[in-house]
Coordinates of C-alpha atoms in Angstrom, one line a residue:
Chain A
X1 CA 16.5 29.5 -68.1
X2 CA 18.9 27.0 -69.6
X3 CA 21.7 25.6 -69.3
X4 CA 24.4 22.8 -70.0
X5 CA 23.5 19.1 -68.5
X6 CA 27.0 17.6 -67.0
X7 CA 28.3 14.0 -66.3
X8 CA 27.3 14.8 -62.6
X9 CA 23.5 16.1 -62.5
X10 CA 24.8 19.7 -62.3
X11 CA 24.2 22.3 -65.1
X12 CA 26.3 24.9 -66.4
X13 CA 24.8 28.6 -67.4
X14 CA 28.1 28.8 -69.9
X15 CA 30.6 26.1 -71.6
X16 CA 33.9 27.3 -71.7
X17 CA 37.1 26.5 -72.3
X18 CA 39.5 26.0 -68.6
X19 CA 43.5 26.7 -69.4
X20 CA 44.8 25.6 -66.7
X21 CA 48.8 26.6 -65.8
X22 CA 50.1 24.7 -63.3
X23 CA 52.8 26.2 -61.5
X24 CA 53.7 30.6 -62.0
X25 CA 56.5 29.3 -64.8
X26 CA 53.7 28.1 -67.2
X27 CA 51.5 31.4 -66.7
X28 CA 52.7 32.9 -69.7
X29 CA 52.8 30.0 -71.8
X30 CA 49.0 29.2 -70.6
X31 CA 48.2 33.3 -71.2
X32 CA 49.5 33.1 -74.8
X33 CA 47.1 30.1 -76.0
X34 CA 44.4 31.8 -74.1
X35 CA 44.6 35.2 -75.8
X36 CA 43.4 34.7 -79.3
X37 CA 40.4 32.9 -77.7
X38 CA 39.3 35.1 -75.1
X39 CA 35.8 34.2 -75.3
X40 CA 35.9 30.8 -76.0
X41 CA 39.2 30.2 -73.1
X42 CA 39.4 31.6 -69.4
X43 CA 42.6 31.3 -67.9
X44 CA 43.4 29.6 -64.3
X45 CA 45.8 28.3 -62.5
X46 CA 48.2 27.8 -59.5
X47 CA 51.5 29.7 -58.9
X48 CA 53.4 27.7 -56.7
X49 CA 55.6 25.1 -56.7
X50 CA 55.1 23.2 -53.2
X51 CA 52.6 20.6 -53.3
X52 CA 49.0 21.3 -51.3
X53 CA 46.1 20.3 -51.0
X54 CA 44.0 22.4 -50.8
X55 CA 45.2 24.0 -53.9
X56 CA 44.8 20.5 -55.8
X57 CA 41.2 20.3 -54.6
X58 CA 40.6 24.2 -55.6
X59 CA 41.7 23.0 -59.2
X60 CA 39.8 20.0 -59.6
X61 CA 36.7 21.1 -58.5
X62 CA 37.0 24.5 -61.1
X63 CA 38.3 21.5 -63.9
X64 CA 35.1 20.3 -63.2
X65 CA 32.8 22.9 -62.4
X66 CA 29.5 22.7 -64.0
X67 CA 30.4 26.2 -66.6
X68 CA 33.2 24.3 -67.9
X69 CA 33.1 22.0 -71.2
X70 CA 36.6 21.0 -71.7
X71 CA 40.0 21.8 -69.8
X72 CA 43.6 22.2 -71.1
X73 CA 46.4 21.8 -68.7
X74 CA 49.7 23.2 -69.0
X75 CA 52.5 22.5 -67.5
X76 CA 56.0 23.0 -66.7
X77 CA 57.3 20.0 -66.5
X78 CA 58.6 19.6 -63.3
X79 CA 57.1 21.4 -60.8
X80 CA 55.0 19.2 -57.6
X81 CA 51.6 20.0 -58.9
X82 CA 49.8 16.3 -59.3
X83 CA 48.8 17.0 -63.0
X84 CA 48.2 13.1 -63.6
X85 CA 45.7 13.0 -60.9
X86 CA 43.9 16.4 -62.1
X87 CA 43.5 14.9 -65.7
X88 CA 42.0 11.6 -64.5
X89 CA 39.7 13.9 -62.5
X90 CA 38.3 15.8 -65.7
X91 CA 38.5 12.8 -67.3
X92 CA 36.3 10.7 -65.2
X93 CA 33.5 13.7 -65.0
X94 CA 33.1 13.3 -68.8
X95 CA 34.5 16.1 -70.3
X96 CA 37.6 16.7 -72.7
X97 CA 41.2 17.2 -71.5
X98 CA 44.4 17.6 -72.7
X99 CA 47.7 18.2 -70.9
X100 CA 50.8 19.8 -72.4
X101 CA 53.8 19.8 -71.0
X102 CA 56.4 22.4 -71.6
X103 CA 59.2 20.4 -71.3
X104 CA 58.4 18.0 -73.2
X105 CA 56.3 19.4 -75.8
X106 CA 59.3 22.0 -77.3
X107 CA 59.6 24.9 -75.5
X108 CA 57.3 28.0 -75.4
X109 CA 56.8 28.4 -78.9
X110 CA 56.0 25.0 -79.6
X111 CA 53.4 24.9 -76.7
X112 CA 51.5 27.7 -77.5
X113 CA 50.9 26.3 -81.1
X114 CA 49.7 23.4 -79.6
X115 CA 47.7 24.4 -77.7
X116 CA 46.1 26.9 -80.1
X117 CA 45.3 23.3 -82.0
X118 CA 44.2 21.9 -78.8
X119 CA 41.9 25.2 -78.1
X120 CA 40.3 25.0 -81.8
X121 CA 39.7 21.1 -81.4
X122 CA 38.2 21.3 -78.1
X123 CA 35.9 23.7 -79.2
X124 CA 34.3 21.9 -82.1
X125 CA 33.9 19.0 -79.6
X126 CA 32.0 20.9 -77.3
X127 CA 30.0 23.2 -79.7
X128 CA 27.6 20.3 -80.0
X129 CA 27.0 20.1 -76.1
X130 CA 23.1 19.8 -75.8
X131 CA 21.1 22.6 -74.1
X132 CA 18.5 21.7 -71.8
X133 CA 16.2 23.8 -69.6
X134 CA 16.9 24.5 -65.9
X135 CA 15.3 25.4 -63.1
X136 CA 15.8 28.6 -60.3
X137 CA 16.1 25.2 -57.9
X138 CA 19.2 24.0 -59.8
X139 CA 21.3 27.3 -59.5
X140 CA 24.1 28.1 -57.1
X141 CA 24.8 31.5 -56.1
X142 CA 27.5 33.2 -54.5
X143 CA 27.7 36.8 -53.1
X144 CA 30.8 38.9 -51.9
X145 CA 31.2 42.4 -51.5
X146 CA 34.5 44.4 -51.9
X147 CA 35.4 48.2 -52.0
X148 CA 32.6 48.6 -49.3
X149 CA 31.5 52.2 -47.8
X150 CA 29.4 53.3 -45.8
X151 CA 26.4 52.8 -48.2
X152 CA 27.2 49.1 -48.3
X153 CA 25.4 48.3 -45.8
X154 CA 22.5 49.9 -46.2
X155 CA 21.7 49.6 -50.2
X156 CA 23.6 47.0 -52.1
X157 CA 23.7 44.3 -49.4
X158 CA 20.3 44.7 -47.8
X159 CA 19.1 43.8 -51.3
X160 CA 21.3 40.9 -52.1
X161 CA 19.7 39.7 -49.0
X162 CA 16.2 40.3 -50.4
X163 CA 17.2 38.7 -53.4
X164 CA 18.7 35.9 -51.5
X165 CA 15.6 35.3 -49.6
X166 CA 13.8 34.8 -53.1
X167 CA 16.2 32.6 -54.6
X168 CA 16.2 30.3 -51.3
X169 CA 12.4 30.3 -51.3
X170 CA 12.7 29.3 -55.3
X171 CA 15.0 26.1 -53.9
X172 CA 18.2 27.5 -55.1
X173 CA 21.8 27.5 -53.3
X174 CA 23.1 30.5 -52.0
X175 CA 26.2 31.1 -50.3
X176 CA 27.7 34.1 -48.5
X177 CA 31.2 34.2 -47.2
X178 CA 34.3 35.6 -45.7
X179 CA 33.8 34.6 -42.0
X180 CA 36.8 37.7 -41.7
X181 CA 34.0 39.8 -42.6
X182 CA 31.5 38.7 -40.0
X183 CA 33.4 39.4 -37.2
X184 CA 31.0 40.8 -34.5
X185 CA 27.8 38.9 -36.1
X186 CA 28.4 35.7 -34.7
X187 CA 25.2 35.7 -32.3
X188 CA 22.9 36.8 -34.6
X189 CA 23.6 34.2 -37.2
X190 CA 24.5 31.3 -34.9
X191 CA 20.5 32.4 -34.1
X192 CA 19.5 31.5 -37.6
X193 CA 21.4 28.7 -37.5
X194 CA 19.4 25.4 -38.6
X195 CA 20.3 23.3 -35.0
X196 CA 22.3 24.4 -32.1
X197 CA 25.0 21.9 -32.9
X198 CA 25.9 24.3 -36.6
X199 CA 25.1 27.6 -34.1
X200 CA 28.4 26.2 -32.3
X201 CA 30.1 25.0 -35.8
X202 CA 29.6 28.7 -37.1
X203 CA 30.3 30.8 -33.8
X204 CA 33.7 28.6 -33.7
X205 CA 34.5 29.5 -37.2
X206 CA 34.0 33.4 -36.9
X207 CA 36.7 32.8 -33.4
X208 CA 38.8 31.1 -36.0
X209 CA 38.8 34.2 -38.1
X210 CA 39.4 37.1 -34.9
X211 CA 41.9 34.7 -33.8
X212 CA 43.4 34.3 -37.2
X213 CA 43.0 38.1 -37.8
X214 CA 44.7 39.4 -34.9
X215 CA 47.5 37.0 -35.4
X216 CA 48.2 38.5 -38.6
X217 CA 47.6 42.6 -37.2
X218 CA 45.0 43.6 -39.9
X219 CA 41.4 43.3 -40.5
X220 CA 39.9 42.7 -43.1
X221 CA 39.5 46.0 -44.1
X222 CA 40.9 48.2 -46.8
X223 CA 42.3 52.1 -46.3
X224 CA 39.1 52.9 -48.8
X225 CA 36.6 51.3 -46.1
X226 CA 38.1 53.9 -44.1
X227 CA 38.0 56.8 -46.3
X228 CA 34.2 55.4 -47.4
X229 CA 32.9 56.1 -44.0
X230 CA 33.9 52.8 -42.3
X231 CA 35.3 52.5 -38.9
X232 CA 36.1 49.5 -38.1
X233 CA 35.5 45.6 -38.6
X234 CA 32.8 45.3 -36.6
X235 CA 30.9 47.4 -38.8
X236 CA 32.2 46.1 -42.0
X237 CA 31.0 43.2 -41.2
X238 CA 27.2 44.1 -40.2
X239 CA 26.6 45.7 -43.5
X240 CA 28.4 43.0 -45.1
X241 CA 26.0 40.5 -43.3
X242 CA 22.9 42.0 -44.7
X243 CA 23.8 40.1 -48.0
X244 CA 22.9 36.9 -46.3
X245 CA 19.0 37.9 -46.3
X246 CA 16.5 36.9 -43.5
X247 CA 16.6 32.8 -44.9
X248 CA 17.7 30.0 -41.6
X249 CA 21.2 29.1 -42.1
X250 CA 21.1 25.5 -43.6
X251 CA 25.0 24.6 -43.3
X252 CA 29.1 25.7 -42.7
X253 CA 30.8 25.1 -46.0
X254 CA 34.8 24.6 -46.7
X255 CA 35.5 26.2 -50.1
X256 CA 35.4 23.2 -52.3
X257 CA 32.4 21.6 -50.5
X258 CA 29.4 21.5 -52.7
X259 CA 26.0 22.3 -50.8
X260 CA 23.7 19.2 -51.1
X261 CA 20.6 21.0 -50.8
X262 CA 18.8 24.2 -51.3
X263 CA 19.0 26.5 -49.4
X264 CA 21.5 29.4 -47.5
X265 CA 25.2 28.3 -46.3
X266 CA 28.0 29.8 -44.8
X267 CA 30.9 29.5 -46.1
X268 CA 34.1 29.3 -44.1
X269 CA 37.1 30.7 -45.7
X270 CA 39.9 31.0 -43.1
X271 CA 42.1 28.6 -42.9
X272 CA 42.2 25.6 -39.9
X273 CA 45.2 25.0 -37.5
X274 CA 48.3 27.6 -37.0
X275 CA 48.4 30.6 -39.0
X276 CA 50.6 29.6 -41.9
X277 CA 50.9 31.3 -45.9
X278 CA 49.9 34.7 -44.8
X279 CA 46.5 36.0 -45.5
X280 CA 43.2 33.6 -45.9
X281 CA 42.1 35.7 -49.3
X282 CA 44.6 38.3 -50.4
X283 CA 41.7 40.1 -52.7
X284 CA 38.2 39.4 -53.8
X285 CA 39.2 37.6 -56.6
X286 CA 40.4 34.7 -54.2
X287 CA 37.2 34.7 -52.6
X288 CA 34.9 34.3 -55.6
X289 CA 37.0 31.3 -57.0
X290 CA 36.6 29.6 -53.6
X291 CA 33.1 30.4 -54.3
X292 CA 33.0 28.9 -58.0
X293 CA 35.1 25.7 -56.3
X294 CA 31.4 25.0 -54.3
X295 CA 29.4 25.0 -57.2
X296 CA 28.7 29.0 -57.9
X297 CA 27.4 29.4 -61.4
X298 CA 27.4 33.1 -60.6
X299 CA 28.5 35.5 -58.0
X300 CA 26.4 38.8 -56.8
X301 CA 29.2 41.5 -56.1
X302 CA 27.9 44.7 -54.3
X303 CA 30.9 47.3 -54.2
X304 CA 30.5 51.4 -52.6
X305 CA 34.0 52.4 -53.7
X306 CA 33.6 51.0 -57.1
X307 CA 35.3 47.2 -57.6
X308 CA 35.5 46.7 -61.1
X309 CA 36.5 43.0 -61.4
X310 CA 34.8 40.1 -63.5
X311 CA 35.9 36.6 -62.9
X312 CA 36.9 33.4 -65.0
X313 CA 34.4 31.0 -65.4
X314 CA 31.7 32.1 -63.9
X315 CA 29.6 35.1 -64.5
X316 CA 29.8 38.3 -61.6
X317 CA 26.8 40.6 -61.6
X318 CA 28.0 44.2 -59.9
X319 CA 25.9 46.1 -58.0
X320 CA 26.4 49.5 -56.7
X321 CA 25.5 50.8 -53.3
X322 CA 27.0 54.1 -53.5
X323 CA 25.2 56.2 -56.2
X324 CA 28.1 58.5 -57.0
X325 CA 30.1 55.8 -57.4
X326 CA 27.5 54.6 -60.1
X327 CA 27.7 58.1 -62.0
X328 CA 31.2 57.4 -62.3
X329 CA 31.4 53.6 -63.0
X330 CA 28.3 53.1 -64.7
X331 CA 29.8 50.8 -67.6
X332 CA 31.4 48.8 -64.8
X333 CA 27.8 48.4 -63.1
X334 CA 24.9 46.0 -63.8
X335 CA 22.8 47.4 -60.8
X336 CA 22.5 50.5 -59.1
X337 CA 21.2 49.8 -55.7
X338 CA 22.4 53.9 -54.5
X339 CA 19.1 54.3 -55.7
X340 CA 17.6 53.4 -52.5
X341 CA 19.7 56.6 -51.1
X342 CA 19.0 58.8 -53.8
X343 CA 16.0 58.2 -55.6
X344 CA 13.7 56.4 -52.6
X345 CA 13.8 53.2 -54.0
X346 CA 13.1 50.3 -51.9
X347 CA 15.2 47.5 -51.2
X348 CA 12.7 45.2 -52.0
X349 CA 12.5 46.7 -55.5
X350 CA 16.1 46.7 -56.1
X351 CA 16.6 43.0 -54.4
X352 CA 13.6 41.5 -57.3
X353 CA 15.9 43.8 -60.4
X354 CA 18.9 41.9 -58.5
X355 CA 16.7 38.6 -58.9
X356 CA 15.6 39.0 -62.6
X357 CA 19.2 40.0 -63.7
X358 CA 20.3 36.6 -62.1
X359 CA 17.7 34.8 -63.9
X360 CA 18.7 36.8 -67.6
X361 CA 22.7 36.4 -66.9
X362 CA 21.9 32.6 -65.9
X363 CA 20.1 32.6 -69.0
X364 CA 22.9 33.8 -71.4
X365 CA 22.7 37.5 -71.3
X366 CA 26.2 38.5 -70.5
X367 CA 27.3 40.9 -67.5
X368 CA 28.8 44.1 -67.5
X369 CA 32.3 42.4 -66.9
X370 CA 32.1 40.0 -68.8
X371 CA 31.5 42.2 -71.8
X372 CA 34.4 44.1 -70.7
X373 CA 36.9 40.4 -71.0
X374 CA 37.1 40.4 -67.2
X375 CA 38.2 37.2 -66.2
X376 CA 40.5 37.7 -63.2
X377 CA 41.7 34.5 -61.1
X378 CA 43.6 34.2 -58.0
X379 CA 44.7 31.2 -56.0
X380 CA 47.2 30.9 -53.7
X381 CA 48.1 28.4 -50.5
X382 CA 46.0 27.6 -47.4
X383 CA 45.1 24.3 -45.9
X384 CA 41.6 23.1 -44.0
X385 CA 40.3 19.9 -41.7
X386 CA 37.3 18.3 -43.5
X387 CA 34.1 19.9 -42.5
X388 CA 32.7 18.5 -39.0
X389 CA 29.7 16.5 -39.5
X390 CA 27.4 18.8 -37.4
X391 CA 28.0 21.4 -40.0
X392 CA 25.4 20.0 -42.7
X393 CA 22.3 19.0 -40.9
X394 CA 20.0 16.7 -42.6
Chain B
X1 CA 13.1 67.2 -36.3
X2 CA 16.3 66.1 -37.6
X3 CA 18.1 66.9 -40.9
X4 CA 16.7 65.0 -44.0
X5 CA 19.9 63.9 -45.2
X6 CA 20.6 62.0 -41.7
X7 CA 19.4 58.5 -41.5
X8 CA 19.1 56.6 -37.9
X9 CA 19.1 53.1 -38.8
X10 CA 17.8 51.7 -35.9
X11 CA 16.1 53.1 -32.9
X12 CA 19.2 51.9 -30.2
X13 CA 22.1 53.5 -32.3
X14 CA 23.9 56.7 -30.9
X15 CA 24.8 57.3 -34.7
X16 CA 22.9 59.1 -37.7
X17 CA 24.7 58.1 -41.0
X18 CA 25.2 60.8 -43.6
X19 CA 22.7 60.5 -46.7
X20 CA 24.7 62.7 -48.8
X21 CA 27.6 65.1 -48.6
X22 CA 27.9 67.7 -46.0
X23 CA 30.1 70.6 -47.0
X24 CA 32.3 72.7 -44.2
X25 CA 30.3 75.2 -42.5
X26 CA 27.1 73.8 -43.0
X27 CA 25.1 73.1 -40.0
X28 CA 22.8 70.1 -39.4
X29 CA 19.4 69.8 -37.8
X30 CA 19.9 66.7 -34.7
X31 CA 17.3 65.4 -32.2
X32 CA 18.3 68.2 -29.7
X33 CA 19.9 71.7 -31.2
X34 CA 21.5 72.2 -34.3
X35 CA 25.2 71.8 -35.6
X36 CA 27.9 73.3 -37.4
X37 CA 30.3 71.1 -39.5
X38 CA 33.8 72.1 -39.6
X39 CA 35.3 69.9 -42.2
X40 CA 33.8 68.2 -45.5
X41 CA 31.9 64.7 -44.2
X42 CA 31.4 62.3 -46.8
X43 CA 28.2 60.3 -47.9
X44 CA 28.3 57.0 -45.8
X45 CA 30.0 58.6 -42.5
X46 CA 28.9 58.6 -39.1
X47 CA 27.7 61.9 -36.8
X48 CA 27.5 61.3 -33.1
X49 CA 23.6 61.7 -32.7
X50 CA 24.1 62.5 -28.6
X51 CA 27.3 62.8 -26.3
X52 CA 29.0 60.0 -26.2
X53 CA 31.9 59.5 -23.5
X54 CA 35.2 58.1 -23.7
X55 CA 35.0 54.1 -23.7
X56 CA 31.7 54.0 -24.4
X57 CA 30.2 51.7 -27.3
X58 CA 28.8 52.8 -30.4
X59 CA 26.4 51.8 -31.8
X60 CA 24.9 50.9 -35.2
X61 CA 22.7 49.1 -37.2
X62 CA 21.4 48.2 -33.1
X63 CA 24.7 46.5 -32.8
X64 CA 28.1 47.8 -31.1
X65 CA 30.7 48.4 -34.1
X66 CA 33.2 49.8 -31.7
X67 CA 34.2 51.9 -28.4
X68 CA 35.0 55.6 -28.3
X69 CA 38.8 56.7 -28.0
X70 CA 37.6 60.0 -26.3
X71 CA 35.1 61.8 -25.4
X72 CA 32.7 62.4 -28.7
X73 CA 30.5 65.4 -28.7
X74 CA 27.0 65.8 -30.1
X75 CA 27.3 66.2 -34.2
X76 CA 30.6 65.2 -34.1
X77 CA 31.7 63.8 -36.4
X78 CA 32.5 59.9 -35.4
X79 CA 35.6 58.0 -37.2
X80 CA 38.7 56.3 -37.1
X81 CA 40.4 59.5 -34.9
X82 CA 37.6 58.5 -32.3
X83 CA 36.5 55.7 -32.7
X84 CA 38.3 51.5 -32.1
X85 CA 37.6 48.5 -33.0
X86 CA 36.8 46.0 -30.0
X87 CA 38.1 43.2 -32.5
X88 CA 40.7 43.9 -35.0
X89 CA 43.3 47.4 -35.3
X90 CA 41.7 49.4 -38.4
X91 CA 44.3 50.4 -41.3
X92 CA 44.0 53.6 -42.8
X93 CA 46.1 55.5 -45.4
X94 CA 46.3 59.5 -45.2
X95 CA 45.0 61.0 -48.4
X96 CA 47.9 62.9 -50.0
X97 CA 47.7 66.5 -51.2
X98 CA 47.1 66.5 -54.8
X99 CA 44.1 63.9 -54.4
X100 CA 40.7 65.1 -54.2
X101 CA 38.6 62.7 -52.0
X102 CA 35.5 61.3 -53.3

C-alpha cells in the first residue's frame, strides 16, 4: 500500500481536489467548475443558509480529510456559513485553498472561469505531492449497509465482520454506524464493550436512537427492507450488526471525532437533545460522509436490494448479499458475498476477498463506483454534545 | 429432515429463512410434516418453523426481532401482516400491478 503523507500524520489512499459550495445558491456555480474535471474534483457542500455547527465541523474535517490535496471554496456571498474560519482551517493543515465568492467575483460566468483557473493551478501544485508507503495499521475504515434484505444479514455483513476482525487485528480503524440500525442489539454490544462505563455510553446512545425514532414515527427502515424479506427494526438491525465482526468495542464516536487508536468504534449518529431538523441521516449518502468526517479513507457498503451509490472523496467498495441482485447489478458490484447462499462459499472466504479488495482499492485500484463517476454527497442540519469522556477508554 | 432451501440460523429461532424462491403450490419439507405454499415467498423471507401464537416473540438470529399480531401457523409464512415490531412501526409500500416483484 501507499499513500499520500499529510500535514497531520494521517495518509491519504487518493489526492483530490474538494469544491466546496457553501450554501444550496452556490451548488450550481460549484457543479459547473467541477464538471470538466470529474476526476481530478469532487463536489461537496452545505445547502443551508442558518448557521450550525455541526455542519461547520462536518466541512472542515472533509476540507481536511486525509484524501484531499487541495480545496476550493465557493461561495455566495452572503449566506451565514463561516467561510473565513473554513479557509484558515485548510490553511493551517498545509494544504492549498482558494475561496471565490460569487458576489464578488462577477457573477456565475465569471466564477466558473475562475475557478476552472483555480482547478488547473491547484492541480499542478498538488501533482508533485510525494508518495510514501503505508501500513494496514494506518487505515480507517468505514462500513454501512443500505437497500438491505433478508440476505443481509446473513452473507454481506457477516463477512464485513470477518473482514473487520482482520483489519482490527492488522491495527487498523474500523468503524460501524447508524445506532438507528442497532436498535434491539444494545446488550450484546454493550457486552463487547471495552469497560462498563462505554457499555453504559453505548446502551444510552441506542435509547437515544428508539427515543428519537419513535418521536419521528418511522424506523429506520425502507418499503424495500419490507419487500426483501424484512420485518421489522429489530431485525434490520441484527443483520446489520454482523458488519461489526467479533473485535471488543474500543470507543462511542460523534461523526467528526477521529478514533485515536486502532481498533473497532461505534459510531453515534443521532443527534443529542430534542428532536429538531427531521431525520438523523436522510439516506446512506449522509451516513458515509459522517463516516469520511472521522477519518474513513474508504467505506465497505453491503447492499441485498442493490444500492448503487459511490461517494465523494473517499473510495466505497460494494458488496452484494443477495445473489440475484448481483446477476442484475454486477457492474455496480465489487463483491458478491450471495455466494455464500448460492455457491457454498464461506464467510470467511468472502470476508479475506473483502480484505484484499480493501488492501488493492487503498492501493490505487479504483472501485466499481468510482469508475462509474459516483461521487454522491449529502449534508444537511443536526447538532451533538461533545463526546462524554467515558466513551474513549485509554 | 427439513427442506434444503430452508436455513435455521440458530438453534432458539422459531424461524427458517428462505434460501431461494419458493413458487405457489410448492410444498416444503419442515421439522414436523410437510407444507403447501399458497403464494410466491421470496429469497430472504421468514416461514414459521412451529405454531407460534398470538403475542408471542419471534425469534431470529437467537434474538427476538418482533411479536406475533395473530396466531401464526406452522409453514406460514411470517411478515409484516403477522408480524410487529416491539420498537419502532415498520413502513411498507403495496407493490402496484404492473410491477413484477423481485
Amino acid at each position: 500500500m501507499r499513500g499520500y503523507p499529510r500535514d497531520d500524520g494521517r495518509k491519504g489512499i487518493r489526492n483530490v481536489i474538494a469544491v466546496a459550495y457553501l450554501v444550496e445558491c452556490a451548488h450550481h456555480v460549484a457543479r459547473e467548475i467541477v464538471a470538466p474535471y470529474r476526476d481530478a474534483a469532487h463536489l461537496i457542500g452545505f445547502p443551508g443558509c442558518f448557521p450550525n455547527a455541526y455542519a461547520q465541523r462536518m466541512l472542515t474535517r472533509l476540507c481536511t480529510h486525509p484524501n484531499v490535496g487541495g480545496v476550493l471554496l465557493v461561495s455566495l456571498g452572503c449566506e451565514s456559513f463561516d467561510r473565513h474560519a473554513l479557509s484558515e482551517a485548510i490553511r493551517q493543515s498545509g494544504r492549498p485553498v482558494q475561496t471565490l465568492v460569487i458576489q464578488r467575483d462577477g457573477g456565475t460566468r465569471a466564477t466558473i472561469e475562475a475557478g476552472h483557473r483555480a482547478i488547473q493551478m491547484m492541480r499542478s501544485e498538488i501533482a508533485d505531492t510525494p508518495i510514501v508507503g503505508m501500513d494496514l495499521s494506518e487505515l480507517v475504515v468505514g462500513t454501512v449497509c443500505g437497500g438491505s434484505d433478508g440476505t443481509s444479514g446473513l452473507t454481506g455483513n457477516p463477512a464485513v465482520g470477518c473482514a473487520f476482525d482482520l483489519l482490527v487485528d492488522a491495527g487498523a480503524v474500523c468503524v460501524f454506524e447508524e445506532t438507528g440500525e442497532l436498535i434491539g442489539c444494545e446488550d450484546l454490544m454493550a457486552a463487547r464493550a471495552a469497560t462498563p462505563e462505554l457499555a453504559r455510553e453505548i446502551r444510552a446512545s441506542v435509547d437515544k436512537a428508539a427515543a428519537y425514532y419513535a418521536t419521528l414515527g418511522f424506523g429506520s427502515f425502507a418499503a424495500g427492507n419490507a419487500e426483501g424479506g424484512l420485518t421489522t427494526i429489530e431485525e434490520k438491525s441484527l443483520g446489520a450488526y454482523a458488519k461489526s465482526g467479533q473485535s471488543p468495542i474500543s470507543g462511542l464516536i460523534k461523526p467528526g471525532d477521529v478514533p485515536p487508536r486502532g481498533g473497532l468504534y461505534l459510531m453515534d449518529v443521532v443527534p443529542d437533545g430534542e428532536v429538531r431538523f427531521g431525520f438523523p441521516n436522510i439516506s446512506d449518502n449522509a451516513e458515509i460522509v459522517e463516516m469520511m468526517a472521522s477519518g474513513a479513507h474508504l467505506t465497505l457498503f453491503v447492499t441485498g436490494r442493490g444500492s448503487v451509490v459511490g461517494s465523494a472523496l473517499a473510495p466505497v467498495i460494494k458488496i452484494a448479499a443477495n445473489p440475484d441482485m448481483y446477476e442484475r447489478l454486477e457492474d455496480d458490484m465489487d463483491v458478491n458475498a450471495g455466494r455464500i447462499i448460492s455457491k457454498g462459499a464461506t464467510v470467511e472466504e468472502v470476508g479475506r476477498a473483502i480484505l484484499d479488495l480493501t488492501v488493492r482499492v487503498a492501493g490505487g485500484h479504483p472501485t466499481k463506483s468510482e469508475e462509474l463517476g459516483h461521487t454522491e454527497f449529502i449534508l444537511t442540519y443536526k447538532s451533538f454534545e461533545p463526546l462524554g469522556p467515558a466513551c474513549l477508554p485509554v | 429432515m427439513t427442506d434444503k432451501r430452508l436455513l435455521l440460523i440458530s438453534p432458539a429461532d422459531n424461524v427458517f429463512v428462505l434460501r431461494g424462491v419458493v413458487e405457489a403450490g410448492e410444498t416444503i419439507a419442515l421439522e414436523q410434516g410437510v407444507t403447501r405454499v399458497p403464494a410466491r415467498l421470496g429469497l430472504g423471507h421468514k416461514i414459521a418453523r412451529h405454531a407460534i401464537g398470538r403475542g408471542q416473540e419471534i425469534v431470529k438470529y437467537g434474538a427476538p426481532i418482533g411479536s406475533a399480531t395473530s396466531d401464526i401457523a406452522a409453514g406460514s409464512h411470517v411478515h409484516v401482516h403477522n408480524v410487529k415490531s416491539d420498537y419502532t412501526p415498520t413502513f411498507a409500500l403495496t407493490a402496484s400491478s404492473e410491477e413484477v416483484p423481485l
